[in-house]
């Protein structure tokens, strides 16, 4: 079986899920380019838990965890099935680092992306949470454990944003602030140079406080880098900023 890729996907505004926008176009094209994997293991910035959790069930109830958006967005229906077998493999790979929790489902951080990458909902998805208490190093290590699943055809999709500052969002801006673009570019340089440890040590990078005021959207990137290998070929897509303080830059490692 061909080794499945790892993705880090910037999801940005929930509104990217619908209508005409570059994020959606990029997701659509990337889904077509990569084709259907056997299964997706999805790590979502929007499933924040104490400790690392895995949903172990055969379904994925949709969670509309966004508020105050137009009705068209809530009309999106996306509930791919899950896989008990793969959930067990994820739990085995994570060992004592994870527990089963079935209170959550597929949240907008994941469905906004996957409903455009795989609109037929024909790829099973196993959801994994982001541990609120874990260190940057631990998020990276979790990725290394998940990497073993790639050999059995599981695509690892980590959804968040490299730059994510809700307090400074400017709904009138299509582009990003200079500091946001600068931080995003620095991260890209480190990733393309295979210097993943520099990304783990992001607190050494200029403007990290503005870019990552809270780390839940950034941590999925660390997990993706852990699951990637420096031998992987890297593709950058959706490389732009929106709303001033959000970067959409996304990566495929394969
Ligand atoms: Zn988000």
PDB file of N, CA and C and ligand atoms in Angstrom, residues 11-12 45-46 108-109 160-161 164 217, ligand 1:
ATOM      1  N   UNK A  11      -7.957  26.623   7.909  1.00  0.00           N
ATOM      2  CA  UNK A  11      -9.397  26.675   7.565  1.00  0.00           C
ATOM      3  C   UNK A  11      -9.972  28.098   7.618  1.00  0.00           C
ATOM      4  N   UNK A  12      -9.426  28.966   8.474  1.00  0.00           N
ATOM      5  CA  UNK A  12      -9.883  30.365   8.501  1.00  0.00           C
ATOM      6  C   UNK A  12     -11.347  30.518   8.857  1.00  0.00           C
ATOM      7  N   UNK A  45      -8.374  21.788  15.498  1.00  0.00           N
ATOM      8  CA  UNK A  45      -8.180  22.906  16.437  1.00  0.00           C
ATOM      9  C   UNK A  45      -9.448  23.207  17.228  1.00  0.00           C
ATOM     10  N   UNK A  46     -10.597  22.767  16.698  1.00  0.00           N
ATOM     11  CA  UNK A  46     -11.862  23.094  17.366  1.00  0.00           C
ATOM     12  C   UNK A  46     -12.342  22.026  18.330  1.00  0.00           C
ATOM     13  N   UNK A 108     -16.573  22.226  12.530  1.00  0.00           N
ATOM     14  CA  UNK A 108     -16.409  23.017  11.296  1.00  0.00           C
ATOM     15  C   UNK A 108     -14.946  23.145  10.852  1.00  0.00           C
ATOM     16  N   UNK A 109     -14.009  22.990  11.810  1.00  0.00           N
ATOM     17  CA  UNK A 109     -12.607  23.020  11.420  1.00  0.00           C
ATOM     18  C   UNK A 109     -12.282  21.902  10.437  1.00  0.00           C
ATOM     19  N   UNK A 160      -6.109  23.815  11.258  1.00  0.00           N
ATOM     20  CA  UNK A 160      -5.941  24.954  12.167  1.00  0.00           C
ATOM     21  C   UNK A 160      -5.632  26.193  11.356  1.00  0.00           C
ATOM     22  N   UNK A 161      -4.689  27.012  11.837  1.00  0.00           N
ATOM     23  CA  UNK A 161      -4.177  28.158  11.065  1.00  0.00           C
ATOM     24  C   UNK A 161      -2.804  28.515  11.607  1.00  0.00           C
ATOM     25  N   UNK A 164      -3.463  33.115  13.619  1.00  0.00           N
ATOM     26  CA  UNK A 164      -4.882  33.112  13.995  1.00  0.00           C
ATOM     27  C   UNK A 164      -5.055  34.031  15.195  1.00  0.00           C
ATOM     28  N   UNK A 217      -4.947  26.797  17.365  1.00  0.00           N
ATOM     29  CA  UNK A 217      -4.968  26.685  15.899  1.00  0.00           C
ATOM     30  C   UNK A 217      -3.589  26.370  15.323  1.00  0.00           C
TER      31      UNK A 217
HETATM   32 ZN1  LIG B   1     -10.903  27.748  13.467  1.00  0.00          ZN
END
